[in-house]
Structures are given as structure tokens and as C-alpha cells.
Short mmCIF file of C-alpha atoms in Angstrom, two decimals:
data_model
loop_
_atom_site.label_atom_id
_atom_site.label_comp_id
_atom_site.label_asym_id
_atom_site.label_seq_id
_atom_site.Cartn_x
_atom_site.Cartn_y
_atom_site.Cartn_z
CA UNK A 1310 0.00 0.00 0.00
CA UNK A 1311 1.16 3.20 -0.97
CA UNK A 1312 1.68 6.33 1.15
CA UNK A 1313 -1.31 7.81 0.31
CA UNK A 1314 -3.18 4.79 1.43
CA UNK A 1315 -1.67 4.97 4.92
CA UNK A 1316 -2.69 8.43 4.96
CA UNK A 1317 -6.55 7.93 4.30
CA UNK A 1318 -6.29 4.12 6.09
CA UNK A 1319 -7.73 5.75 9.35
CA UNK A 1320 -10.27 8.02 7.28
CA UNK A 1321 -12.00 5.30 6.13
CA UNK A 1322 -11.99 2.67 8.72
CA UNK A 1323 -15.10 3.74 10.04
CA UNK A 1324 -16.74 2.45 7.07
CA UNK A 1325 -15.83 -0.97 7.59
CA UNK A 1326 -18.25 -3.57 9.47
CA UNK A 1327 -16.00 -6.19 11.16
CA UNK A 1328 -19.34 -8.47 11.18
CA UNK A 1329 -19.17 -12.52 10.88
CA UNK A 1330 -20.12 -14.11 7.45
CA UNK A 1331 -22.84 -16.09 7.08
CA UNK A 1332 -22.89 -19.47 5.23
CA UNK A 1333 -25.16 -19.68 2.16
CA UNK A 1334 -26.61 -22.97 0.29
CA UNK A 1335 -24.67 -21.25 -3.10
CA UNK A 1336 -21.46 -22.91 -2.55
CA UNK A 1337 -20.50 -26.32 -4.28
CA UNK A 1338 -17.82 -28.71 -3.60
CA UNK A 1339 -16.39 -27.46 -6.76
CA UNK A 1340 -16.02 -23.37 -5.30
CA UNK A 1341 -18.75 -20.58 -4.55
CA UNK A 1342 -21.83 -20.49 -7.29
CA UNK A 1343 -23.76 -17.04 -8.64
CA UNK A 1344 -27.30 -16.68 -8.07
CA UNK A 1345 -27.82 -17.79 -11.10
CA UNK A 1346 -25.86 -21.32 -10.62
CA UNK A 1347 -22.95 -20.18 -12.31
CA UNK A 1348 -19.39 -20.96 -11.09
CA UNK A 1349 -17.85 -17.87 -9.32
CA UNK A 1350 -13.93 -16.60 -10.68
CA UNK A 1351 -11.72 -15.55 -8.57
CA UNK A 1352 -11.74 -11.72 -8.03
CA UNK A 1353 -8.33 -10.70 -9.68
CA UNK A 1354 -7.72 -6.48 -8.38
CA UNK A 1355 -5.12 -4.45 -10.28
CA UNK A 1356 -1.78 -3.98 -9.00
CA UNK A 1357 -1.64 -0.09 -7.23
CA UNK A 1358 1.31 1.87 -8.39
CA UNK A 1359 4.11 3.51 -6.62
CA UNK A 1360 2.89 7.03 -7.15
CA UNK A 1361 -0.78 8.29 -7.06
CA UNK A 1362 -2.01 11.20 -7.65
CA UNK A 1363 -5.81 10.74 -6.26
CA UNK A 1364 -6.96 12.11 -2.67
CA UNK A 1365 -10.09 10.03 -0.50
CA UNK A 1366 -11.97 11.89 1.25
CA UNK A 1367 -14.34 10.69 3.52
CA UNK A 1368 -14.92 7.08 1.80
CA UNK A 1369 -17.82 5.07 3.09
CA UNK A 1370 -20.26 2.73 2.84
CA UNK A 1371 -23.60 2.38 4.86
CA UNK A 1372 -26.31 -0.60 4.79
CA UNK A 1373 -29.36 1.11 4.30
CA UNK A 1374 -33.00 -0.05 2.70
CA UNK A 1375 -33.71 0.38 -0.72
CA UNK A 1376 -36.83 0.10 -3.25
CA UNK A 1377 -36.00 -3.10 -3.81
CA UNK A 1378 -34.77 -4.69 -0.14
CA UNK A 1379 -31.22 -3.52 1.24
CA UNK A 1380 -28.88 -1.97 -0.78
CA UNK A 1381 -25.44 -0.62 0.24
CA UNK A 1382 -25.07 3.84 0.01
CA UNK A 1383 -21.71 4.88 -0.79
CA UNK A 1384 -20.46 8.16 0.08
CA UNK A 1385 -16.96 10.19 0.08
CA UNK A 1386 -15.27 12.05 -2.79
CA UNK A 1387 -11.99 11.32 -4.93
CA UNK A 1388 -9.96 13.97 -6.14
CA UNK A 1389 -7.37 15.15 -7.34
CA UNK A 1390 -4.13 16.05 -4.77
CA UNK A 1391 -2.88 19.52 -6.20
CA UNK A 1392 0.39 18.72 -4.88
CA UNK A 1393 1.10 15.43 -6.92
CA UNK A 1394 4.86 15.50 -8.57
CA UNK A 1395 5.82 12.95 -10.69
CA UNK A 1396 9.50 13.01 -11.69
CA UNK A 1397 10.09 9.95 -14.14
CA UNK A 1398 9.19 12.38 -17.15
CA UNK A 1399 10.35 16.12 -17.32
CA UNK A 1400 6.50 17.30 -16.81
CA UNK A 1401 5.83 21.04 -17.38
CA UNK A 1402 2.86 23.34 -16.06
CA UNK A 1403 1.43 22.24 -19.11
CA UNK A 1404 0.95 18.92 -17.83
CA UNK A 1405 -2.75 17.15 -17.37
CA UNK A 1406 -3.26 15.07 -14.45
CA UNK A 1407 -6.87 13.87 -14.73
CA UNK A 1408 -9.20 10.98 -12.74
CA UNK A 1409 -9.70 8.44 -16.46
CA UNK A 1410 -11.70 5.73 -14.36
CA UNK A 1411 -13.24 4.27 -11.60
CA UNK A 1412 -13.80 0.25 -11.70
CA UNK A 1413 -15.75 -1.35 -8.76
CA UNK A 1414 -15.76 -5.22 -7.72
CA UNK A 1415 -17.51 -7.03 -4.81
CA UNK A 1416 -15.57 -10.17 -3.16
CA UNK A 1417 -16.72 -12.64 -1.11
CA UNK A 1418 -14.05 -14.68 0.63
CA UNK A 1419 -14.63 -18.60 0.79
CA UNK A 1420 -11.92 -20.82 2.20
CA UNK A 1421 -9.43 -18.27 1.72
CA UNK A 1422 -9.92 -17.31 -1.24
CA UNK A 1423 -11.83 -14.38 -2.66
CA UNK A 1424 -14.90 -14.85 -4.76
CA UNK A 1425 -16.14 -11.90 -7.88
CA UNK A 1426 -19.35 -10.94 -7.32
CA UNK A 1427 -21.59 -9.83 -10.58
CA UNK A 1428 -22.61 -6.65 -9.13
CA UNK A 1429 -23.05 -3.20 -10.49
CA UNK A 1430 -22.64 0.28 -9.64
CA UNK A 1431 -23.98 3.01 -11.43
CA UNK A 1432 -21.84 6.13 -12.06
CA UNK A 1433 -24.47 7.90 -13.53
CA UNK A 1434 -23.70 11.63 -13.54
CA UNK A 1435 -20.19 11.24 -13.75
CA UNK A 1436 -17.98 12.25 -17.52
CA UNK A 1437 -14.65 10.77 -17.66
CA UNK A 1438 -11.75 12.48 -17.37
CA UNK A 1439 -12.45 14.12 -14.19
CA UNK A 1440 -10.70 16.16 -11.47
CA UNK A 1441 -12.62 14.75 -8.81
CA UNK A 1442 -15.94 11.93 -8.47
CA UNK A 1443 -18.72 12.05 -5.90
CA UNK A 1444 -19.69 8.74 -4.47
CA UNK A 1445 -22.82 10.31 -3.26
CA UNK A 1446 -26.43 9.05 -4.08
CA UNK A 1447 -23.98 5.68 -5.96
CA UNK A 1448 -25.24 2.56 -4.42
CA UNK A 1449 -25.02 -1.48 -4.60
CA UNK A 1450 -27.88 -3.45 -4.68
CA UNK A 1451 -27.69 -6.60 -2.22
CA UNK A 1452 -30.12 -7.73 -4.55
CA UNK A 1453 -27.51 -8.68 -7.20
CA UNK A 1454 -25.18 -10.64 -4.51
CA UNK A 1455 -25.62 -14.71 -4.41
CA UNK A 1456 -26.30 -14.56 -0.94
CA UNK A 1457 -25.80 -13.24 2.47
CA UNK A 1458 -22.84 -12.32 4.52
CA UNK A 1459 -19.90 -10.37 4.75
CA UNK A 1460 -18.70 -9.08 1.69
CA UNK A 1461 -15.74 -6.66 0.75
CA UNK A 1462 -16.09 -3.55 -1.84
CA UNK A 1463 -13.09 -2.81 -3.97
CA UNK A 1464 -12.34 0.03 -6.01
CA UNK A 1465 -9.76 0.69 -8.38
CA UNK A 1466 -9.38 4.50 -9.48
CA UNK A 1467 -7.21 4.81 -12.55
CA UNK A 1468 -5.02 8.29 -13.58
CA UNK A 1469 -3.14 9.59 -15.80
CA UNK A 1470 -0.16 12.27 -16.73
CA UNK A 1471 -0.10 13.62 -19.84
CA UNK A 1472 1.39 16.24 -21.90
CA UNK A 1473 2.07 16.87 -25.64
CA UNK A 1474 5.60 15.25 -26.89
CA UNK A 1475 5.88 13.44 -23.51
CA UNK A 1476 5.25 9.79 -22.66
CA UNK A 1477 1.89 9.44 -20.73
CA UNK A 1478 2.03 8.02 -16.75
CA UNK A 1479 -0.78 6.10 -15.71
CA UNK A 1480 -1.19 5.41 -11.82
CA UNK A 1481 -3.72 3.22 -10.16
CA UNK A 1482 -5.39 3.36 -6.95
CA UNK A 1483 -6.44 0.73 -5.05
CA UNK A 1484 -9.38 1.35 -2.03
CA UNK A 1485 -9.75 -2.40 -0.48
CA UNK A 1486 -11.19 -1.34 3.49
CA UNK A 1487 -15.29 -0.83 2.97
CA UNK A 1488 -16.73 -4.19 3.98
CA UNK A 1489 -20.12 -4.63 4.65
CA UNK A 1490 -22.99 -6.92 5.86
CA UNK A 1491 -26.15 -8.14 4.08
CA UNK A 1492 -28.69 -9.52 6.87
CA UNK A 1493 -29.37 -13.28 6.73
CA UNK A 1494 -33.15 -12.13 6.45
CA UNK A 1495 -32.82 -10.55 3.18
CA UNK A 1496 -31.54 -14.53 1.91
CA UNK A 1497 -35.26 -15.85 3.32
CA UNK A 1498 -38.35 -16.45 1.92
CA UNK A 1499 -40.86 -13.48 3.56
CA UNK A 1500 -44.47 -13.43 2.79
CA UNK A 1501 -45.42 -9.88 1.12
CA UNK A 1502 -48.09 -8.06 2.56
CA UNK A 1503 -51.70 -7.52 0.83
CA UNK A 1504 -51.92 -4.65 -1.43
CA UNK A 1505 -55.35 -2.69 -0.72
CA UNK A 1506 -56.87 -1.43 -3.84
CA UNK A 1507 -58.93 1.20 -1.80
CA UNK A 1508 -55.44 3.21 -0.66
CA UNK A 1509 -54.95 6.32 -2.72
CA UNK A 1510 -51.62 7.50 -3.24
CA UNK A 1511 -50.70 10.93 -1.21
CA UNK A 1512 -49.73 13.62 -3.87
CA UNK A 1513 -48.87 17.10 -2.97
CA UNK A 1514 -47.87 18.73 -6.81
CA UNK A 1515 -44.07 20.54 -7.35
CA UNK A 1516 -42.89 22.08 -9.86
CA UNK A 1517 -38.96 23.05 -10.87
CA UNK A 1518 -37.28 27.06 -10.31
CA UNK A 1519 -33.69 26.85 -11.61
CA UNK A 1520 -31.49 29.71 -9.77
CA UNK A 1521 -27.65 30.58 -9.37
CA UNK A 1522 -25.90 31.03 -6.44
CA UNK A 1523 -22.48 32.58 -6.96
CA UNK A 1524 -19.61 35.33 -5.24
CA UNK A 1525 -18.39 36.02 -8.22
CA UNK A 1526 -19.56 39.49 -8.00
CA UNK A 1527 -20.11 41.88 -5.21
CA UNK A 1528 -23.88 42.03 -6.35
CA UNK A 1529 -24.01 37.70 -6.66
CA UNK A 1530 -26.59 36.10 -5.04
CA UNK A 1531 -24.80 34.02 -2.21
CA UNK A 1532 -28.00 32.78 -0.17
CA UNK A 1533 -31.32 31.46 -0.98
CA UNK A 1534 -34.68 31.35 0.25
CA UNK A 1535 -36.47 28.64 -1.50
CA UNK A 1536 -40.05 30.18 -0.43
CA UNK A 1537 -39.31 33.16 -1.97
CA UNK A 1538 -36.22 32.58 -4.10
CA UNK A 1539 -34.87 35.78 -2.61
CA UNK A 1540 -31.47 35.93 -0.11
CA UNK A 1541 -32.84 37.21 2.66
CA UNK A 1542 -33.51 34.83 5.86
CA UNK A 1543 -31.72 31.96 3.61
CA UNK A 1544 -32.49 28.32 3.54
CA UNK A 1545 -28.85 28.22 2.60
CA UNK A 1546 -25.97 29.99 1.36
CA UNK A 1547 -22.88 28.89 -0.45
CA UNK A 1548 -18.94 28.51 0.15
CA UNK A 1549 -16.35 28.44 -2.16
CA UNK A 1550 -13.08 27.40 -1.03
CA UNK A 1551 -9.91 24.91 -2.83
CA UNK A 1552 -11.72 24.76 -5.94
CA UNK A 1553 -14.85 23.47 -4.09
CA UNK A 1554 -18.24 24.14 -3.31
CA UNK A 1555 -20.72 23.59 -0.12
CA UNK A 1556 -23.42 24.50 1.09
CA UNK A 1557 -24.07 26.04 4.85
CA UNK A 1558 -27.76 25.47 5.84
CA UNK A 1559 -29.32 28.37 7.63
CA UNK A 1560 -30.81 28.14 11.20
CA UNK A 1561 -32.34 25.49 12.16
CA UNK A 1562 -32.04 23.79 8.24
CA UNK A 1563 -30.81 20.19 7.99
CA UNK A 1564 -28.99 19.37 4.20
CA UNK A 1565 -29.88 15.40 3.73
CA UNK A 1566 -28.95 12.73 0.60
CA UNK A 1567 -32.08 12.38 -1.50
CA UNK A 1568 -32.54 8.55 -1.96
CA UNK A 1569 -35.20 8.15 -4.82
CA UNK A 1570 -34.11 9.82 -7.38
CA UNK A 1571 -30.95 9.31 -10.02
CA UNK A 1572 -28.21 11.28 -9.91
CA UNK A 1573 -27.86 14.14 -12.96
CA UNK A 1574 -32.02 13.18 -13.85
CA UNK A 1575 -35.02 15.19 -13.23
CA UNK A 1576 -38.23 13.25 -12.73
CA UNK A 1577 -40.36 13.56 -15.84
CA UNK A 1578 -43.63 12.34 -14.31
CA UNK A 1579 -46.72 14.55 -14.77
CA UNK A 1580 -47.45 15.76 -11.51
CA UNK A 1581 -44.33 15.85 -9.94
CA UNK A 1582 -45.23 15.44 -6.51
CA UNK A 1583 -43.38 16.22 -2.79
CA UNK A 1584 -43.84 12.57 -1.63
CA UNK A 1585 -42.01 11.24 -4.51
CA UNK A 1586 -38.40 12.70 -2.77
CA UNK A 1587 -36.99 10.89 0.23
CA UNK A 1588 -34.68 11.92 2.55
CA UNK A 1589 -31.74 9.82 3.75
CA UNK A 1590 -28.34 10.90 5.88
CA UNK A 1591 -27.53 13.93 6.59
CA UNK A 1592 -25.24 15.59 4.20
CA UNK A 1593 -22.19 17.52 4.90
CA UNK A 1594 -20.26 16.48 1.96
CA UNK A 1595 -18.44 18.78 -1.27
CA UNK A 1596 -21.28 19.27 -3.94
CA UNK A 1597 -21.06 17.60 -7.35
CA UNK A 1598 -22.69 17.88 -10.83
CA UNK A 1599 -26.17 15.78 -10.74
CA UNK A 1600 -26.06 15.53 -7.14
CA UNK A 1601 -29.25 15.21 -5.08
CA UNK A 1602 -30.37 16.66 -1.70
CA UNK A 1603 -33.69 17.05 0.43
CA UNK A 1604 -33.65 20.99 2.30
CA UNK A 1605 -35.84 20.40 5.33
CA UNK A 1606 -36.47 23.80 7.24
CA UNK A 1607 -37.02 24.36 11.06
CA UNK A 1608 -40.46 24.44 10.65
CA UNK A 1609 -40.47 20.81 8.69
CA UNK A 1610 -41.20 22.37 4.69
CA UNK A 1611 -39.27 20.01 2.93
CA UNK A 1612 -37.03 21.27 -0.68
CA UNK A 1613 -35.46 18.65 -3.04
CA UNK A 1614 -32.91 20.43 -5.15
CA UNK A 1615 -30.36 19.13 -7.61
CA UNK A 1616 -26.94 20.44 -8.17
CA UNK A 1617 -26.27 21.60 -12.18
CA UNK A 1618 -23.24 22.26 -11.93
CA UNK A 1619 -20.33 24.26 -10.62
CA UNK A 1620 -18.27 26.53 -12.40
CA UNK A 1621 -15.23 27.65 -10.78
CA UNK A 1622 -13.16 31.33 -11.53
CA UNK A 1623 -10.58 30.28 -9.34
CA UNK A 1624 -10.07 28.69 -6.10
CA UNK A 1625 -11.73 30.72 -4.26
CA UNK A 1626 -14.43 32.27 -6.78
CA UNK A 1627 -17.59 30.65 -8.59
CA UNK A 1628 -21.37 29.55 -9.58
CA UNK A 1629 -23.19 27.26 -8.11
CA UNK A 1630 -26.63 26.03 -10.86
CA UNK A 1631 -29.54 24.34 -9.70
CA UNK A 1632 -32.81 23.04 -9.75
CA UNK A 1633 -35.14 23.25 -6.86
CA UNK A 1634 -38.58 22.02 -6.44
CA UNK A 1635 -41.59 23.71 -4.06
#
């Protein structure tokens, strides 16, 4: 592991559920079988390079419940370390560094050996290169594992160095601490409740107000009321600081995850309605393009809104787009 690993080691530690495995009926004399019967390969993870050039920030994974039973919530962001120097090629300020990939794999060890899972996580929201990825609102559906346990998440973040007439450095990243549990109930048979046909769905109509927050100028909007759309007695205002942007909730405002809907998307269902956002953990996080978050206010009025994007003038300077819905 390199030095950068020992560095964010204790970071994300936190994340990682030191829970027993549980034995599943999926495993044959001849090795570890796929829901599907298929024979399980071997999970092979790239070898991590000397050098990296990618900073973890607050890397985690949580059990929570999903549409569709439990699912595992990532969270954290990977960026790029401003710092990074790499000396095998005679590099110039002209140089790009940039974030090329991010590949994910689920293991499950059996007998000592550790088992690929045929999982999937979605990256939706995220163009390749980037300076820096959101894990936020990305999540892996226990659904898709052959059964229940512990399992290990690994993630392999790829980078590159390149400039014009120069030969290109690749660097790979390795994150192999964010194990997690799915509950021996989720691998039995349960007995799903009656639907009533006389319940009527609960629908309170939104609609969508796109606004700017920025410091750009000395006139800029910095703070928002999403009542009134106006700054004064804000819902939230906005920092920019190393090339990033957050938000800091007003008084008495909490800033949650939004867990229905998909990163970068805006629903397209006619009404739109309040009940169809749901709130998760509390967010605290760097915002991203296509990220999602629920604004509940002090007296319980409750705001999805949707990061556009952030445009930055420099490190310290920028615009914060978004969509909002009341």
C-alpha cells in the first residue's frame, strides 16, 4: 500500500463492518456459485502503483434499505491532490493530471480465497476524465449478490499524466477497506403483505425554479430562500473554497442525501409530486454535478434540489446552478 493509502487508512476505517459471514446454500464442492448457478472466478484487483495522484476523502459505505430490499449507500469524494509530482518524465505546467476511471468489484471470501461478485454500480452523472468523483447518491444493490454475509467492496481508481511530446504516466489506486454486511433475512423467503386497492396514493404537486448562487460578483446572489427565491432569511448559502463548493444550511435547516431519485435526472412524471423525494443521511459532503439533496427547514417544509453544476473562476471564486422544487 502506498503512502497515500496509509494516509486515508484511518479516514475510512469507520466504514468498515467487522461483522461474521454467514454461510449460504450457493457454494458447491467445486467453489462458490452465482445466483444464477454459475461458477464464481476468482476476483483478480489491479496492481496499485508507486505514485498516485488521487486524494479520499471521507470514503464510506452504509447498509441502508432500498426500493427493492437492502442496498449498500456509498459516500466520500476522490480527487485530485494539487500537490502530486511525478518526476520519471520532465513534466511542465502544461501537464494534465486527470481521474480516467473508476472500476468497482464485490468479493466474497470462501476458504481463503476471494470470490467476484456480478454486481453493479452506477456512475451515472459522472464524464470521464475528471478532477474529482462524488460517491454520493452511488449505491449497490444486495439484490444482485448470491447470498448473504460479509462481503468486501473494492475500487480501483485509474489516472493519468499527460502532456504533448511526452510519454503518458498512468497510476492506479487501489481502495480495499469498505466491507459490509447483508442480513441473513434478506436470503429468506418473507411473505409480502396484501396490497389494498382502496389506498390512494398521497400527492402534494411541485414544480422546478432553476437559480444561481455565486460570489463572483459583489452584487451575486450568495444565499437562498427557497419560499421566496430571494437571499434574505436563507435556507442556505454557499462557500467556495480549494476549488470546491458547499453549502451552509441556515438556522435550524438540515442538508440530507435524497434517496429516490438518479443522480444528474429530473423526474419527468406529470405531476411531480413532494412525496415522490426521500430523505436519507444527513449531508455535509463537497457538492457535485447531478447531485441530489432534500432541504428540510425548522419548521419541517421540505425542498429537493439538484446540483447543475459548478463553475469555478478560481479557487476561491464561482457559480453554483440548480434546480429546486416547491
Amino acid at each position: 500500500m502506498n503512502f497515500k493509502k496509509i494516509l486515508i487508512g484511518s479516514a475510512i476505517a469507520a466504514a468498515s463492518y467487522g461483522l461474521f459471514a454467514c454461510g449460504g446454500d450457493n457454494e458447491s464442492v467445486n467453489g462458490p456459485v452465482d445466483k444464477d448457478g454459475n461458477k464464481q472466478k476468482e476476483l483478480d484487483i489491479p496492481k496499485e502503483s508507486d505514485l498516485s495522484p488521487v486524494i479520499v476523502n471521507g470514503l464510506k459505505i452504509t447498509v441502508m434499505s432500498g426500493t427493492n430490499g437492502m442496498r449498500g449507500s456509498l459516500g466520500g469524494v476522490i480527487k485530485l491532490d494539487p500537490d502530486f509530482v511525478d518526476e520519471s518524465e520532465p513534466y511542465t505546467a502544461n501537464v494534465k493530471t486527470s481521474i480516467d476511471s473508476v472500476k468497482f468489484d464485490v468479493g466474497r471470501t470462501v476458504d481463503g480465497k476471494v470470490y467476484r461478485e456480478p454486481v453493479n454500480i452506477n456512475l451515472d452523472g459522472v464524464v470521464f476524465p475528471a478532477e474529482m468523483v462524488s460517491f454520493t447518491q452511488k449505491y449497490l444493490e444486495f439484490s444482485e449478490l448470491s447470498s448473504c454475509g460479509e462481503f468486501q467492496l473494492y475500487i480501483s481508481i485509474f489516472a493519468s499524466n499527460k502532456e504533448e511530446g511526452l510519454k503518458t504516466s498512468k497510476y492506479t489506486t487501489v481502495i480495499d477497506t469498505l466491507k459490509f454486511t447483508r442480513p441473513e433475512s434478506e436470503c429468506q423467503t418473507q411473505q409480502q403483505p396484501e396490497s389494498s386497492s382502496s389506498a390512494v396514493a398521497v400527492c402534494t404537486p411541485v414544480t422546478a425554479h432553476e437559480d444561481t448562487l455565486s460570489n463572483s460578483l459583489g452584487t451575486s446572489k450568495t444565499s437562498i430562500n427557497f419560499e421566496t427565491g430571494l437571499a434574505d432569511n436563507p435556507h442556505i448559502s454557499v462557500s467556495f473554497a480549494g476549488n470546491e463548493v458547499t453549502l451552509v444550511p441556515g438556522a435550524g435547516v438540515t442538508v440530507y442525501e435524497e434517496s429516490n431519485q438518479i443522480t444528474g435526472l429530473s423526474p419527468t412524471k406529470d405531476p411531480i409530486c413532494l412525496e415522490d423525494f426521500k430523505k436519507s443521511f444527513a449531508f455535509n459532503d463537497v457538492l457535485s454535478s447531478g447531485l441530489w439533496l432534500n432541504i428540510i427547514t425548522a419548521d419541517g417544509k421540505h425542498y429537493p434540489m439538484m446540483v447543475r453544476k459548478a463553475m469555478f473562476e478560481s479557487a476561491t471564486k464561482g457559480t453554483l446552478s440548480f434546480i429546486y422544487y416547491k
